[in-house]
XYZ file of C-alpha atoms in Angstrom:
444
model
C 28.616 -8.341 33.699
C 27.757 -11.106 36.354
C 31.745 -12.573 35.690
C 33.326 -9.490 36.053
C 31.795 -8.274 39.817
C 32.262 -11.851 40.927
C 36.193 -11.557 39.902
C 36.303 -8.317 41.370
C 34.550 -9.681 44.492
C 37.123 -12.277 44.893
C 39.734 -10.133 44.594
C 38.122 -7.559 47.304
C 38.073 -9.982 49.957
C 41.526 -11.878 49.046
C 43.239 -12.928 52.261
C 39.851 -13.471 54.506
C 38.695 -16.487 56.012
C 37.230 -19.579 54.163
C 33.755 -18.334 55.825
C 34.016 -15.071 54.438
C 35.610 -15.757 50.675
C 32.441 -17.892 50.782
C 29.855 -15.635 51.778
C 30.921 -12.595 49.765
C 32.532 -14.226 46.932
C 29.109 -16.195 45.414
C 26.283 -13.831 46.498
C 22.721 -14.912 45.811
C 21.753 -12.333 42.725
C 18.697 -10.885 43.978
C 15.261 -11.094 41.409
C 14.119 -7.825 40.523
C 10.939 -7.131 41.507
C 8.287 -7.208 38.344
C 6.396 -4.144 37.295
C 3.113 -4.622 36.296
C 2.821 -3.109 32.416
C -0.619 -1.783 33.422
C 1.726 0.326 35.887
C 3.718 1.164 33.680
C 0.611 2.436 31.708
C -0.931 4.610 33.989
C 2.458 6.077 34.525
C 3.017 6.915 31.286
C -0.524 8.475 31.712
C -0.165 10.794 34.235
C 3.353 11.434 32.875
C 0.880 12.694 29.748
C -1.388 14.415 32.098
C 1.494 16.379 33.141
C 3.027 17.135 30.097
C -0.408 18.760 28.884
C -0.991 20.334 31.827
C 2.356 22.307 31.640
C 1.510 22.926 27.744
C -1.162 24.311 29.185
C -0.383 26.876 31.300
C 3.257 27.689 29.931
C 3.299 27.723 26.526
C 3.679 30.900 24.771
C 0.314 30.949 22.793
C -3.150 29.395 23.864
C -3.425 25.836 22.903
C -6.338 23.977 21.066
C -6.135 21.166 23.706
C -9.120 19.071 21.465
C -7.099 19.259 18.627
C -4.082 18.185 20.764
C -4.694 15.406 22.083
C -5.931 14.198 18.148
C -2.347 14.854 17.430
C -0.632 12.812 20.379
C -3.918 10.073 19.479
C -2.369 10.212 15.778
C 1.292 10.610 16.912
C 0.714 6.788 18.794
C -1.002 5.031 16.034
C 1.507 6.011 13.151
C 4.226 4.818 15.487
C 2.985 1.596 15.301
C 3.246 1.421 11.334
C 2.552 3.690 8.173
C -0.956 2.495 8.048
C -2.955 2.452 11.102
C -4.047 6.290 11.989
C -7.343 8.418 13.739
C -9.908 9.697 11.640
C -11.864 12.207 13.431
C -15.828 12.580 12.451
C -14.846 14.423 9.601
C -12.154 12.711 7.922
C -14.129 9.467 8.937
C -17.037 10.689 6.291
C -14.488 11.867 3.715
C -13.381 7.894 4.180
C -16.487 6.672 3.815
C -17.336 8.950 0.580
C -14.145 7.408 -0.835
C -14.756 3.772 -0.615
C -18.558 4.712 -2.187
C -16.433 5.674 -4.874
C -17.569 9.390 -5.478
C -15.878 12.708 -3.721
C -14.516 16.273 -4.387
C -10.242 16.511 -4.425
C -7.174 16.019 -7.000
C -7.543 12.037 -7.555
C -4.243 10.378 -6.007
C -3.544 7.718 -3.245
C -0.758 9.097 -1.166
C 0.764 8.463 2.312
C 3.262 10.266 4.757
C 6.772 10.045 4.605
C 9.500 12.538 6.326
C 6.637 14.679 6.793
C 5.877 14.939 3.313
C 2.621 13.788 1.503
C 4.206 11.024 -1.250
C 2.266 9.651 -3.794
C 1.646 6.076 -3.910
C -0.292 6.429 -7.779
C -2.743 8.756 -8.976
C -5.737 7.840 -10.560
C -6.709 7.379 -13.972
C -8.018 10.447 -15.843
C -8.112 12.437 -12.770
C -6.390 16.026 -12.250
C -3.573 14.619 -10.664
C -3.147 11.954 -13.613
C -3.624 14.755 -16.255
C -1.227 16.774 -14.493
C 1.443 14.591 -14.706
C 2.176 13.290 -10.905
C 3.996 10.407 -10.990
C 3.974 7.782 -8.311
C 7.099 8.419 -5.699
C 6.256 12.141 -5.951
C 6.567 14.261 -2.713
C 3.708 16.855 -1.810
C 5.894 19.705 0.238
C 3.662 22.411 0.415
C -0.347 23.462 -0.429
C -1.421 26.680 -1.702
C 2.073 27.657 -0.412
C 1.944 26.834 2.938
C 4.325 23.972 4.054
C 3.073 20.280 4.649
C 5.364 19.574 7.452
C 3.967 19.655 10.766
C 0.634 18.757 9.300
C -0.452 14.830 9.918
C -1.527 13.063 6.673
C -5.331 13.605 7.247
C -4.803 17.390 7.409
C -2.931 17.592 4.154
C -5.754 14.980 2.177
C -8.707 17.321 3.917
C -6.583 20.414 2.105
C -6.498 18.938 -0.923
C -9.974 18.091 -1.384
C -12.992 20.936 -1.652
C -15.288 22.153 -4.415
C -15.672 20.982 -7.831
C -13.845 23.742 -9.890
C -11.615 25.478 -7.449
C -8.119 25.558 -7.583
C -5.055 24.472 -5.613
C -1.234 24.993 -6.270
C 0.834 22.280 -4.737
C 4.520 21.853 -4.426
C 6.226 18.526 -5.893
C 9.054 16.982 -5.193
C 10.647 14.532 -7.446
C 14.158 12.566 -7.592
C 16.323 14.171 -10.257
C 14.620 17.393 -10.918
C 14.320 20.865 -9.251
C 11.430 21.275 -7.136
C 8.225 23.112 -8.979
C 4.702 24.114 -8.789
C 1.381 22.105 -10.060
C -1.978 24.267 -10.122
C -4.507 21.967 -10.609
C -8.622 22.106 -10.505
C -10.487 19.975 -8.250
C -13.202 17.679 -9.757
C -15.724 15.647 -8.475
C -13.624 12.000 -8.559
C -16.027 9.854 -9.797
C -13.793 6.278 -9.266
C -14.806 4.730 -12.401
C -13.051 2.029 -11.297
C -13.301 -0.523 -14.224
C -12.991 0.075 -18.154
C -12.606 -1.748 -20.961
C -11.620 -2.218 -24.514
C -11.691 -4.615 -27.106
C -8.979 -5.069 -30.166
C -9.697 -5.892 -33.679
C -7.895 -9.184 -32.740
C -10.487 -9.952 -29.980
C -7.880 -9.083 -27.117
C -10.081 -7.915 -24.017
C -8.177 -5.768 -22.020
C -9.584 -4.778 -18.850
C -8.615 -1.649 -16.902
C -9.168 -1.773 -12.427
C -8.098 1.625 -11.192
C -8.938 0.614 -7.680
C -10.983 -1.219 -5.916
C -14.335 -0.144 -4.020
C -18.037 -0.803 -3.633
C -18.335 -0.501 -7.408
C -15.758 -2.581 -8.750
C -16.983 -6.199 -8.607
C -20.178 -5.345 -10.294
C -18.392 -3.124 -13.242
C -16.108 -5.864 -13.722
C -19.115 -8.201 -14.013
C -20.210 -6.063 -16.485
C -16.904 -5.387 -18.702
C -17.152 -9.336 -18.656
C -20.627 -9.591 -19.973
C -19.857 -7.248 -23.096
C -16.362 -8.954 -24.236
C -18.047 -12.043 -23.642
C -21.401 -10.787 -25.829
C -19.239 -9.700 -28.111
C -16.496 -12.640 -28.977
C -18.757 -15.409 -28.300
C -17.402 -16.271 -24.817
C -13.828 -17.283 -26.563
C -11.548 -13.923 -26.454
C -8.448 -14.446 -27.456
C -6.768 -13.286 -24.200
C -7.737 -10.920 -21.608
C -5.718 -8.543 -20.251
C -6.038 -7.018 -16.532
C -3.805 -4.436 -15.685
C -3.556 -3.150 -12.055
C -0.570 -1.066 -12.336
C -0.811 2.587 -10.420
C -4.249 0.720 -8.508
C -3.180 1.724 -4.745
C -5.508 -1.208 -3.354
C -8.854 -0.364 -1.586
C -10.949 -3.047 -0.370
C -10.377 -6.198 0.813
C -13.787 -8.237 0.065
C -13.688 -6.595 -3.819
C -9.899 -7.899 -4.056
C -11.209 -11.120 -3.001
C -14.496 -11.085 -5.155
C -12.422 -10.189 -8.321
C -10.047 -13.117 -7.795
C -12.941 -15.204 -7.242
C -14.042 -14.228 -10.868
C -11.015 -15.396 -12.505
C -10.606 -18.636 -10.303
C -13.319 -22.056 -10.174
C -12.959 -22.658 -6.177
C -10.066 -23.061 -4.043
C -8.175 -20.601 -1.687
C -7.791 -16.622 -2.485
C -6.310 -15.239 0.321
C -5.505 -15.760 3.758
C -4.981 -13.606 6.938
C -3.722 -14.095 10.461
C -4.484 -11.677 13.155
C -1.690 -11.476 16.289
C -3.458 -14.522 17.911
C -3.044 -17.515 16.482
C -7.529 -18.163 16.015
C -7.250 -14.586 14.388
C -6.803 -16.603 11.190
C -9.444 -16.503 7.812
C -9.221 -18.164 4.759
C -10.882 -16.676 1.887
C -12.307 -19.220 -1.285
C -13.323 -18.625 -4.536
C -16.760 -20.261 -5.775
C -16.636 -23.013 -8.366
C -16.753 -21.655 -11.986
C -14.489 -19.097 -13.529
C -15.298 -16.332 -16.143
C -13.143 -17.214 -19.326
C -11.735 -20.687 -18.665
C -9.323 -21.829 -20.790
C -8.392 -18.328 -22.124
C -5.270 -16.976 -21.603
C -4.778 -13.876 -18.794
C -2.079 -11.360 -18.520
C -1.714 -9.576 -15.580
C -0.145 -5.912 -15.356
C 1.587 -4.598 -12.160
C 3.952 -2.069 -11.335
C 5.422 -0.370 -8.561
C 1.899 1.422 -7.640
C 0.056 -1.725 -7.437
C -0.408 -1.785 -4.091
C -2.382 -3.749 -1.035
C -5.824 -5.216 -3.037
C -3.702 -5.350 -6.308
C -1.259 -7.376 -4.831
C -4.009 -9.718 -3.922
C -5.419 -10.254 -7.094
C -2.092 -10.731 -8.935
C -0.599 -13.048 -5.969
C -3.756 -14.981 -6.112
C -3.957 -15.554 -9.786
C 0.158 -16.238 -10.384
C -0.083 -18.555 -7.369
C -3.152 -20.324 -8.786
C -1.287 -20.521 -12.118
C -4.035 -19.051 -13.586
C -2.571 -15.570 -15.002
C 1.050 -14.566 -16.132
C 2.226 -11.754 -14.026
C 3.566 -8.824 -16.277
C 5.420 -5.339 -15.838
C 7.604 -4.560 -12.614
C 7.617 -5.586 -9.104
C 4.308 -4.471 -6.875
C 4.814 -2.045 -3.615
C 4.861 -4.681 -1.185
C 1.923 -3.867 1.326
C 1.104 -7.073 2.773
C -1.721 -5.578 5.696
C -5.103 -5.530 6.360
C -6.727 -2.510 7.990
C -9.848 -2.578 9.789
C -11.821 0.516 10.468
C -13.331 0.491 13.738
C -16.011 3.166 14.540
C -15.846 4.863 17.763
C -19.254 6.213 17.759
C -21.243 9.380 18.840
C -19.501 11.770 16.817
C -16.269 10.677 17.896
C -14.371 9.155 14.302
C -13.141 5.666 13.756
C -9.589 3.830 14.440
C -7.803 2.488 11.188
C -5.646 -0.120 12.580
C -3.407 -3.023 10.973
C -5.074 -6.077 12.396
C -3.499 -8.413 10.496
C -1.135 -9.570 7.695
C -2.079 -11.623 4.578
C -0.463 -14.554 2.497
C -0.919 -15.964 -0.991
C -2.310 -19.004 -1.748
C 1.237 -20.232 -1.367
C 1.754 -19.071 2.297
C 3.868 -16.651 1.606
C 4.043 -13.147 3.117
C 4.376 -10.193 0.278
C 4.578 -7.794 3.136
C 8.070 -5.159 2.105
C 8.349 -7.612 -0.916
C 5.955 -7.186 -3.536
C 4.689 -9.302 -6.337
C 8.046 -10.141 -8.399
C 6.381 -10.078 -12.203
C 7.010 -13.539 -14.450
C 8.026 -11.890 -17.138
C 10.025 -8.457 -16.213
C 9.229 -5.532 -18.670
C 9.984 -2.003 -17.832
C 7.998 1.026 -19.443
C 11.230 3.122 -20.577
C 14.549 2.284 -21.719
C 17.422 1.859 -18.821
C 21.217 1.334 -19.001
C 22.642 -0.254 -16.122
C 24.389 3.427 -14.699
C 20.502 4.991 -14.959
C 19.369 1.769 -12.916
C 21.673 2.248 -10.884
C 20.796 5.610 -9.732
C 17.020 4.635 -9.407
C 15.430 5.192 -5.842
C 13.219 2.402 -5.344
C 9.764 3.816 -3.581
C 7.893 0.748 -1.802
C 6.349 -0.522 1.369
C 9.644 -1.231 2.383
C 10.889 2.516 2.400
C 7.714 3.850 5.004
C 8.765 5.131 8.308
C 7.388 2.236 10.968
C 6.657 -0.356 8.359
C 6.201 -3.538 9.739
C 8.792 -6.016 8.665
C 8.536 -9.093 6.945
C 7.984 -11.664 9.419
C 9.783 -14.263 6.867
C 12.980 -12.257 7.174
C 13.182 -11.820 3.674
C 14.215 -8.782 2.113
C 12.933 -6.864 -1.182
C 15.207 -7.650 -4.004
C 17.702 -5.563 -5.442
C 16.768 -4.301 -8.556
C 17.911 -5.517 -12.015
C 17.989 -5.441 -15.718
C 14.683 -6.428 -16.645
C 13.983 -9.449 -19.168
C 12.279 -6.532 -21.669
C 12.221 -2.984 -22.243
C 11.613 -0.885 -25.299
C 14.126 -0.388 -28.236
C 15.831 2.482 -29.000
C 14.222 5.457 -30.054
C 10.795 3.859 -29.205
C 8.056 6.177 -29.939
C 5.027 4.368 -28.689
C 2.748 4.922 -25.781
C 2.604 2.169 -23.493
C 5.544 -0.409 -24.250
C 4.059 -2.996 -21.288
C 0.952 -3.126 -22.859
C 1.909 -4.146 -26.140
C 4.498 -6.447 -25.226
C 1.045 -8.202 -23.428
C -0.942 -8.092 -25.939
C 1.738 -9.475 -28.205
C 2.794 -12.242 -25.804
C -1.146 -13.126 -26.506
C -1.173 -12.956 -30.294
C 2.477 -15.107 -30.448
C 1.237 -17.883 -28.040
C 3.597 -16.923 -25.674
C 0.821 -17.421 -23.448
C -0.990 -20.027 -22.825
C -3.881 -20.663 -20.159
C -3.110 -23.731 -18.501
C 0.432 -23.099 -17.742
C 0.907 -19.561 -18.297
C 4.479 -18.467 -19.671
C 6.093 -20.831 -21.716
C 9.623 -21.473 -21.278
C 12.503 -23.242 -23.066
C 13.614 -26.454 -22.089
């Protein structure tokens, strides 16, 4: 430290002249000269070149330099955070197969973790739904080979492949002893919204994700409750919980369905004229009803939109557990001829409120989880959210994901039904609990 050498300085020279104590004793610090990052750059390049190079000619097997540098291209973009990545050609078609909403593979979203595939949710009535795969789950091995070592694109391109073939995978999951799935691939056909009507005229409305088909489906699930109560259900019900996000515009197109103008979303890019507001168009579908919204720990990225949108805008009551917490945009940026796309986080986005959900969540209004706890089993839960990814990007707030607790409801003992959230919602509905102009009603 500066004090330190000048002390010793002093005491070096203690006994000189008045001239000298002067001249050595309060030395002029000298400024470091500044490198130029874009030296720094090309350094780091060449160090690269090197590196290769050596691979190259030293390494005890030949190396697939193409397929190399991918990996290093990959290795830098997953650095920056769990979301950003390189799609080569291929994996840049699969992509673009999946957002159409139609494609060959196991039906579940999934990311990397610890080198490990982990689920984020499956899909509804997929194999992987059928199967059993819970969100949280770790993929370790395919076919019997081991995932690790493998980026994330590998390990999706091995689970996909013809209709009717089959693949045995390797799960992980907290509190049980590893063991084997075999499932058969099917042609995932993202049916991404269904619906149902009660004898009570309770619409409940089912978004499994959300791609190129999902705003017009929706449309349509909203034209046949409507046809068929008159335009007055009782209470609608969307439930989002296990939907892993998708796209951004349908997020902000199904919001806009539910909302009569005023703002959506927002998102702000790393300068500050990066910013976009997104508005919903005058006139809502169902005014005046009353809307439950489902979420749990697998509602993810588009979900989280929707359901901050709507509890911001006080238009919906926010049901079930608290959301993942993915509060990014991706854009996909094609590289053309042949040569894949960039996914890269280019920006964060807020609720109507201003507020960041990013390694948050949505934090439900009413708290009801799907299986009875006592406080020792919560207390051995691990949590699986944004928040847990290697490289995820903070929240730039400061704010931290609560802790969890008790929640407000859960089943009774020796409950025997199928899906306790869902009928605590459509109760809620039926009581009055509800109402549409102000949501959950509270005492006092």
């Amino acid at each position: 430290m500066r004090s330190l050498l000048i002390g010793t300085g002093v005491g070096l020279i203690l006994g000189a002249t008045a001239v000298g104590l002067s001249a050595i004793a309060a030395p002029q610090e000298a400024t470091p000269p500044q490198t130029d990052p874009r030296t720094v750059t090309y350094q780091q390049l060449e160090l690269f070149a090197e590196i290769l190079a050596r691979a190259r000619q030293e390494y005890v097997t030949e190396i697939d330099e193409p397929e190399a540098m991918e990996a290093a291209i990959n290795g830098m973009l997953t650095s920056l955070d769990p979301h950003s990545g390189y799609l080569n050609a291929d994996d840049f078609k699969s992509m673009q197969v999946q957002t159409s909403g139609e494609y060959g593979g196991l039906g579940i979203e999934v990311t990397m973790e610890d080198g490990f595939v982990k689920v984020i949710s499956p899909m509804d009535d997929t194999p992987a739904s059928r199967a059993g795969i819970q969100p949280g789950d770790l993929i370790t091995a395919i076919d019997g080979l081991p995932i690790i070592g493998q980026t994330l694109n590998e390990a999706v391109k091995q689970m996909r492949g013809e209709k009717g073939t089959q693949i045995e995978i390797s799960v992980l999951r907290k509190g049980e002893d590893p063991f084997d799935v075999t499932l058969t691939r099917e042609v995932i056909e993202q049916k991404s919204v269904t619906w149902q009507l009660d004898d009570e005229d309770i619409g409940y409305i089912r978004i499994a994700t959300f791609n190129e088909r999902t705003t017009p489906l929706l449309e349509a699930a909203v034209n046949e409750i409507s046809e068929k109560t008159g335009g007055r259900p009782r209470g609608i019900i969307v439930d989002l919980r296990n939907n892993g996000g998708g796209l951004l515009d349908q997020a902000v197109s199904v919001s806009d369905m539910f909302l009569s103008g005023g703002e959506v979303v927002s998102t702000q890019g790393r300068r500050a004229t990066d910013m976009q507001s997104y508005m919903a168009h005058n006139g809502e579908v169902f005014k005046g009803v009353p809307l439950i919204v489902l979420i749990n720990g697998g509602s993810a990225s588009a979900s989280e939109i929707v359901a901050g949108a709507l509890q911001d805008r006080r238009r919906a009551t926010i049901v079930g557990t608290t959301s993942f917490g993915k509060g990014s945009v991706q854009t996909v940026i094609p590289l053309g001829a042949d040569r894949g796309a960039l996914r890269l986080t280019t920006a964060r986005y807020y609720t109507p409120s201003g507020h960041s959900i990013q390694a948050l969540g949505i934090e439900p209004d009413v708290s009801i989880s799907p299986a009875r706890l006592t406080e020792e089993e919560l207390a051995k839960i691990r949590r699986f959210s944004e928040a847990d990814l290697p490289h995820a990007l903070a929240n730039e707030e400061g704010a931290e994901r609560h802790a969890l607790t008790m929640p407000d409801e859960q089943p009774p003992e020796g409950y025997e039904g199928e899906d306790f959230q869902l009928e605590r919602a459509k109760q809620m509905l039926k009581d009055g609990t509800i109402t549409a102009s102000t949501g959950l009603k509270r005492a006092g």
